[in-house]
Coordinates of C-alpha atoms in Angstrom, one line a residue:
M1234 CA 12.0 -106.7 -68.6
S1235 CA 12.5 -110.5 -68.3
K1236 CA 12.7 -112.8 -71.3
G1237 CA 9.7 -114.8 -70.1
Y1238 CA 7.6 -111.7 -69.8
V1239 CA 8.5 -110.6 -73.3
I1240 CA 7.4 -114.0 -74.6
V1241 CA 4.1 -113.7 -72.8
L1242 CA 3.5 -110.2 -74.3
I1243 CA 4.3 -111.6 -77.8
L1244 CA 1.9 -114.5 -77.4
A1245 CA -0.8 -112.2 -76.1
A1246 CA -0.3 -109.9 -79.2
L1247 CA -0.6 -112.9 -81.5
A1248 CA -3.8 -114.0 -79.8
M1249 CA -5.3 -110.5 -80.2
A1250 CA -4.4 -110.7 -84.0
G1251 CA -6.4 -113.9 -84.5
C1252 CA -5.0 -117.3 -85.2
V1253 CA -1.5 -116.9 -86.6
S1254 CA -0.6 -120.2 -88.2
S1255 CA 2.5 -122.1 -88.7
S1256 CA 3.4 -123.2 -92.3
R1257 CA 3.1 -126.9 -91.5
F1258 CA 0.4 -128.7 -93.5
D1259 CA -0.4 -131.2 -90.8
E1260 CA -1.1 -128.6 -88.1
L1261 CA -3.7 -126.8 -90.2
F1262 CA -5.0 -129.3 -92.8
Q1263 CA -5.8 -133.0 -93.3
P1264 CA -6.4 -135.1 -96.4
S1265 CA -10.1 -135.4 -97.1
W1266 CA -10.0 -138.1 -99.8
A1267 CA -7.6 -140.4 -101.7
M1268 CA -4.9 -140.3 -99.1
D1269 CA -2.8 -142.6 -101.3
H1270 CA -2.6 -139.7 -103.8
F1271 CA -0.5 -137.6 -101.3
T1272 CA 3.2 -137.5 -101.0
Y1273 CA 5.4 -135.4 -98.7
E1274 CA 8.9 -134.2 -99.4
G1275 CA 10.1 -132.0 -96.5
E1276 CA 7.9 -128.9 -96.5
V1277 CA 6.3 -129.7 -99.9
L1278 CA 3.1 -131.6 -100.3
R1279 CA 2.3 -133.1 -103.6
M1280 CA -1.2 -134.1 -104.6
K1281 CA -1.9 -136.1 -107.8
L1282 CA -4.7 -136.9 -110.2
D1283 CA -4.7 -140.1 -112.2
N1284 CA -7.4 -142.1 -114.0
Y1285 CA -8.4 -143.7 -110.8
S1286 CA -8.9 -140.6 -108.6
G1287 CA -8.2 -137.0 -107.8
A1288 CA -7.5 -135.9 -104.3
G1289 CA -8.3 -133.1 -101.8
F1290 CA -7.5 -131.7 -98.4
S1291 CA -9.4 -129.5 -95.9
S1292 CA -8.6 -127.3 -92.9
K1293 CA -9.1 -128.9 -89.5
R1294 CA -11.0 -125.9 -88.3
K1295 CA -13.3 -123.3 -89.6
Y1296 CA -12.8 -119.5 -89.6
M1297 CA -14.6 -116.2 -89.9
F1298 CA -12.6 -113.4 -91.4
G1299 CA -8.9 -113.2 -91.9
K1300 CA -6.5 -114.2 -94.6
V1301 CA -5.5 -117.7 -95.9
T1302 CA -2.6 -118.3 -98.2
V1303 CA -1.0 -121.3 -99.9
H1304 CA 1.9 -121.5 -102.3
I1305 CA 1.2 -123.7 -105.3
K1306 CA 3.2 -125.0 -108.3
L1307 CA 0.6 -126.1 -110.8
V1308 CA 0.6 -129.2 -113.0
E1309 CA 3.4 -129.0 -115.6
G1310 CA 3.2 -129.8 -119.3
D1311 CA -0.1 -130.9 -120.9
S1312 CA -2.7 -130.5 -118.1
A1313 CA -5.8 -130.1 -120.3
G1314 CA -9.0 -131.3 -118.6
T1315 CA -7.6 -130.9 -115.1
V1316 CA -8.7 -128.4 -112.4
T1317 CA -6.7 -127.5 -109.3
A1318 CA -8.8 -125.6 -106.8
F1319 CA -8.0 -123.5 -103.7
Y1320 CA -11.1 -122.1 -101.9
M1321 CA -13.0 -121.3 -98.8
A1322 CA -16.5 -122.5 -98.2
S1323 CA -19.2 -122.9 -95.6
E1324 CA -21.6 -125.8 -95.5
G1325 CA -25.2 -126.4 -96.6
P1326 CA -27.4 -125.4 -99.6
N1327 CA -27.2 -121.6 -98.7
H1328 CA -23.4 -121.8 -98.4
N1329 CA -20.9 -119.0 -99.1
E1330 CA -17.7 -119.8 -101.1
F1331 CA -14.7 -118.0 -102.6
D1332 CA -12.9 -120.0 -105.3
F1333 CA -9.6 -120.1 -107.1
E1334 CA -9.8 -122.7 -109.9
F1335 CA -6.8 -123.3 -112.1
L1336 CA -8.0 -124.6 -115.4
G1337 CA -5.5 -126.9 -117.2
N1338 CA -4.0 -126.2 -120.6
T1339 CA -2.6 -127.9 -123.6
T1340 CA 1.2 -127.6 -123.8
G1341 CA 2.2 -124.1 -124.8
E1342 CA -1.1 -122.5 -123.9
P1343 CA -1.5 -120.3 -120.8
Y1344 CA -3.1 -121.5 -117.6
L1345 CA -6.5 -119.9 -117.0
V1346 CA -7.4 -118.8 -113.4
Q1347 CA -11.1 -118.8 -112.7
T1348 CA -12.4 -117.0 -109.6
N1349 CA -16.0 -117.3 -108.4
V1350 CA -18.0 -116.0 -105.4
Y1351 CA -21.1 -117.8 -103.9
V1352 CA -23.3 -115.9 -101.6
N1353 CA -26.2 -117.8 -99.9
G1354 CA -25.8 -120.7 -102.3
V1355 CA -25.8 -118.5 -105.5
G1356 CA -22.7 -118.5 -107.7
N1357 CA -22.4 -117.8 -111.4
R1358 CA -20.0 -114.9 -110.7
E1359 CA -17.0 -116.2 -112.7
Q1360 CA -14.1 -114.2 -113.8
R1361 CA -11.1 -115.6 -115.8
L1362 CA -7.6 -114.3 -116.3
N1363 CA -4.2 -115.3 -117.6
L1364 CA -1.3 -115.0 -115.2
W1365 CA 1.7 -112.8 -115.9
F1366 CA 4.1 -115.8 -115.2
D1367 CA 4.2 -119.5 -115.8
P1368 CA 2.6 -121.0 -112.7
T1369 CA 4.0 -124.4 -113.4
K1370 CA 7.7 -123.4 -113.1
D1371 CA 7.8 -122.2 -109.5
F1372 CA 5.7 -121.7 -106.4
H1373 CA 3.5 -118.6 -106.3
S1374 CA 1.2 -117.4 -103.5
Y1375 CA -2.5 -117.4 -103.7
S1376 CA -4.5 -115.7 -101.0
L1377 CA -8.0 -114.9 -99.9
L1378 CA -8.5 -111.9 -97.7
W1379 CA -12.0 -111.7 -96.1
N1380 CA -13.4 -109.1 -93.8
Q1381 CA -16.8 -107.4 -93.3
R1382 CA -16.1 -104.9 -96.1
Q1383 CA -14.6 -107.0 -98.9
V1384 CA -13.3 -110.3 -100.2
V1385 CA -10.0 -109.9 -102.0
F1386 CA -8.3 -112.5 -104.3
L1387 CA -4.6 -112.0 -104.4
V1388 CA -1.8 -113.6 -106.5
D1389 CA 1.7 -112.9 -105.1
E1390 CA 0.0 -110.2 -103.1
T1391 CA -1.4 -108.5 -106.2
P1392 CA -5.2 -108.1 -106.1
V1393 CA -6.9 -109.8 -109.0
R1394 CA -10.5 -109.5 -107.8
V1395 CA -12.5 -107.6 -105.2
H1396 CA -16.0 -108.5 -104.1
S1397 CA -17.2 -105.5 -102.0
N1398 CA -19.9 -105.4 -99.3
L1399 CA -22.9 -103.7 -100.9
E1400 CA -25.4 -104.5 -98.2
H1401 CA -26.4 -100.9 -98.2
K1402 CA -27.7 -101.5 -101.7
G1403 CA -29.7 -104.5 -100.6
I1404 CA -27.2 -107.0 -101.9
P1405 CA -26.3 -109.9 -99.5
F1406 CA -22.6 -110.2 -98.5
P1407 CA -21.0 -113.3 -97.0
K1408 CA -20.3 -112.5 -93.4
D1409 CA -22.5 -114.8 -91.2
Q1410 CA -21.1 -118.3 -91.9
A1411 CA -17.8 -119.8 -90.7
M1412 CA -15.8 -121.2 -93.6
G1413 CA -13.3 -124.0 -94.0
V1414 CA -10.3 -123.9 -96.3
Y1415 CA -9.9 -126.5 -99.1
S1416 CA -7.9 -127.6 -102.1
S1417 CA -8.5 -130.4 -104.6
I1418 CA -7.3 -131.7 -108.0
W1419 CA -9.8 -133.5 -110.2
N1420 CA -10.7 -134.3 -113.8
A1421 CA -13.2 -131.7 -115.3
D1422 CA -12.6 -132.3 -119.0
D1423 CA -16.3 -131.8 -119.7
W1424 CA -15.7 -128.0 -119.3
A1425 CA -12.2 -127.0 -118.0
T1426 CA -10.2 -126.6 -121.2
Q1427 CA -11.6 -124.6 -124.1
G1428 CA -15.1 -125.3 -122.9
G1429 CA -14.6 -129.0 -122.8
R1430 CA -13.4 -129.4 -126.4
V1431 CA -9.9 -130.6 -125.2
K1432 CA -10.1 -133.7 -123.1
T1433 CA -7.7 -135.1 -120.5
D1434 CA -4.8 -137.1 -122.1
W1435 CA -4.3 -139.9 -119.5
S1436 CA -1.0 -140.9 -121.1
H1437 CA 0.4 -137.9 -119.3
A1438 CA -0.9 -138.9 -115.9
P1439 CA -0.3 -138.6 -113.0
F1440 CA -0.9 -134.9 -113.0
T1441 CA 0.7 -133.4 -109.9
A1442 CA 0.1 -130.1 -108.1
S1443 CA 2.7 -129.1 -105.4
Y1444 CA 2.0 -127.1 -102.3
T1445 CA 4.0 -125.3 -99.6
G1446 CA 3.8 -122.2 -97.4
F1447 CA 0.4 -122.9 -95.7
E1448 CA -0.8 -119.9 -93.7
I1449 CA -4.1 -119.2 -92.0
D1450 CA -4.5 -116.0 -90.0
G1451 CA -8.1 -115.8 -89.0
C1452 CA -10.6 -116.2 -86.2
E1453 CA -11.3 -119.8 -85.4
C1454 CA -14.9 -120.8 -85.0
P1455 CA -15.8 -123.9 -83.0
D1456 CA -18.7 -125.9 -84.4
T1457 CA -20.5 -125.6 -81.1
V1458 CA -20.8 -121.8 -81.3
A1459 CA -23.8 -120.3 -83.0
A1460 CA -23.2 -118.3 -86.2
A1461 CA -24.4 -115.0 -84.6
D1462 CA -22.0 -115.5 -81.7
N1463 CA -19.1 -116.3 -84.0
L1464 CA -19.8 -113.1 -85.9
K1465 CA -19.7 -111.1 -82.7
R1466 CA -16.7 -113.0 -81.4
C1467 CA -14.7 -112.5 -84.6
S1468 CA -15.4 -108.8 -85.0
S1469 CA -13.5 -106.1 -83.2
G1470 CA -14.9 -104.8 -80.0
A1471 CA -13.9 -103.2 -76.7
E1472 CA -11.9 -106.3 -75.7
K1473 CA -10.2 -107.2 -79.0
R1474 CA -9.0 -105.5 -82.0
Y1475 CA -8.5 -107.7 -85.1
W1476 CA -6.2 -106.5 -87.9
W1477 CA -8.8 -107.3 -90.6
D1478 CA -11.2 -104.7 -89.1
E1479 CA -8.6 -101.9 -89.3
P1480 CA -9.5 -99.1 -91.7
T1481 CA -6.4 -99.8 -93.8
V1482 CA -7.8 -103.2 -94.8
S1483 CA -11.4 -102.1 -95.4
E1484 CA -10.6 -101.3 -99.0
L1485 CA -7.7 -101.4 -101.5
N1486 CA -5.0 -98.7 -101.1
L1487 CA -4.1 -96.6 -104.1
H1488 CA -1.2 -98.9 -105.2
Q1489 CA -3.4 -102.0 -104.9
S1490 CA -6.2 -100.2 -106.9
H1491 CA -3.7 -99.5 -109.7
Q1492 CA -2.5 -103.1 -109.6
L1493 CA -6.1 -104.4 -110.0
I1494 CA -6.7 -102.0 -112.9
W1495 CA -3.6 -103.3 -114.6
V1496 CA -4.6 -107.0 -114.1
R1497 CA -8.1 -106.3 -115.5
A1498 CA -6.7 -104.4 -118.5
N1499 CA -4.0 -106.8 -119.4
H1500 CA -4.9 -110.3 -118.1
M1501 CA -8.7 -110.6 -117.7
V1502 CA -10.2 -112.8 -120.5
Y1503 CA -13.8 -113.2 -119.1
D1504 CA -16.0 -111.3 -116.7
Y1505 CA -19.6 -112.5 -116.0
C1506 CA -20.6 -108.8 -115.6
S1507 CA -19.9 -108.3 -119.3
D1508 CA -21.6 -111.5 -120.5
T1509 CA -24.8 -110.2 -122.0
A1510 CA -25.6 -113.7 -123.4
R1511 CA -25.9 -115.1 -119.9
F1512 CA -27.1 -112.0 -118.3
P1513 CA -29.1 -109.7 -120.6
S1514 CA -29.5 -107.4 -117.6
A1515 CA -26.3 -107.0 -115.7
P1516 CA -26.4 -108.7 -112.2
I1517 CA -27.2 -106.0 -109.7
E1518 CA -23.8 -106.1 -107.9
C1519 CA -22.1 -105.4 -111.3
Q1520 CA -23.9 -102.1 -111.5
H1521 CA -22.3 -101.0 -108.3
H1522 CA -18.9 -102.6 -108.1
R1523 CA -16.2 -100.3 -109.1
H1524 CA -13.8 -103.2 -109.9

């Protein structure tokens, strides 16, 4: 078999798997505001917050289903009042969104990770956890896996949250809107640290979050294609088989289920499903979610 033919076969296999990204920021993403708050050092992107502005970036394309990953080293030292976010979102008032929000801390206190899921413009599904490592000392991977059966939030490939498709129970699931990939750093001292009691200390600015290892493996959705057609095009059929539609990815495996149980038992500090003050009657999906 010729070398050229082997290359053609490999490229064809990658195309069948979806969009397999490189790890270069500028091939996948672009700054969306405050470009003077970005610095580049080799493969590492740094984004800063000061008392003039935060900063943010967005993917150049939108996707439906797949997995997105970025490696982040969070703001060191006293980061109280700051929020660093990594998320996927569609557009419009009835948008869908999957959020990682890293809530700054006072020196010596643990970072809190808040996750949230919006479906058809409705959020208020917050969970918060402490991490089992110091996320300011080194890069760690944060991923969102999305298919027609579930949304999985992963930290260093450990699942920390699952949002399952419960359409058979009459609960809407986000699967009909293409989503962009975003990150930002901004001042949120009205709520981010201890409910807003601890404010941002600007004498410690600039606050810098560092990024590397950008990966997007998903189905690209051109803006010119209708949502229904994107759903059909990005789902497995007779012509294509996408990895995210394989049965092995439709739910957590046994090891992942045990990991999630461990995270919830040892690191979760808030779950909206248990907040009877906010929700005297548990939200309907909480009555059905196993996790």
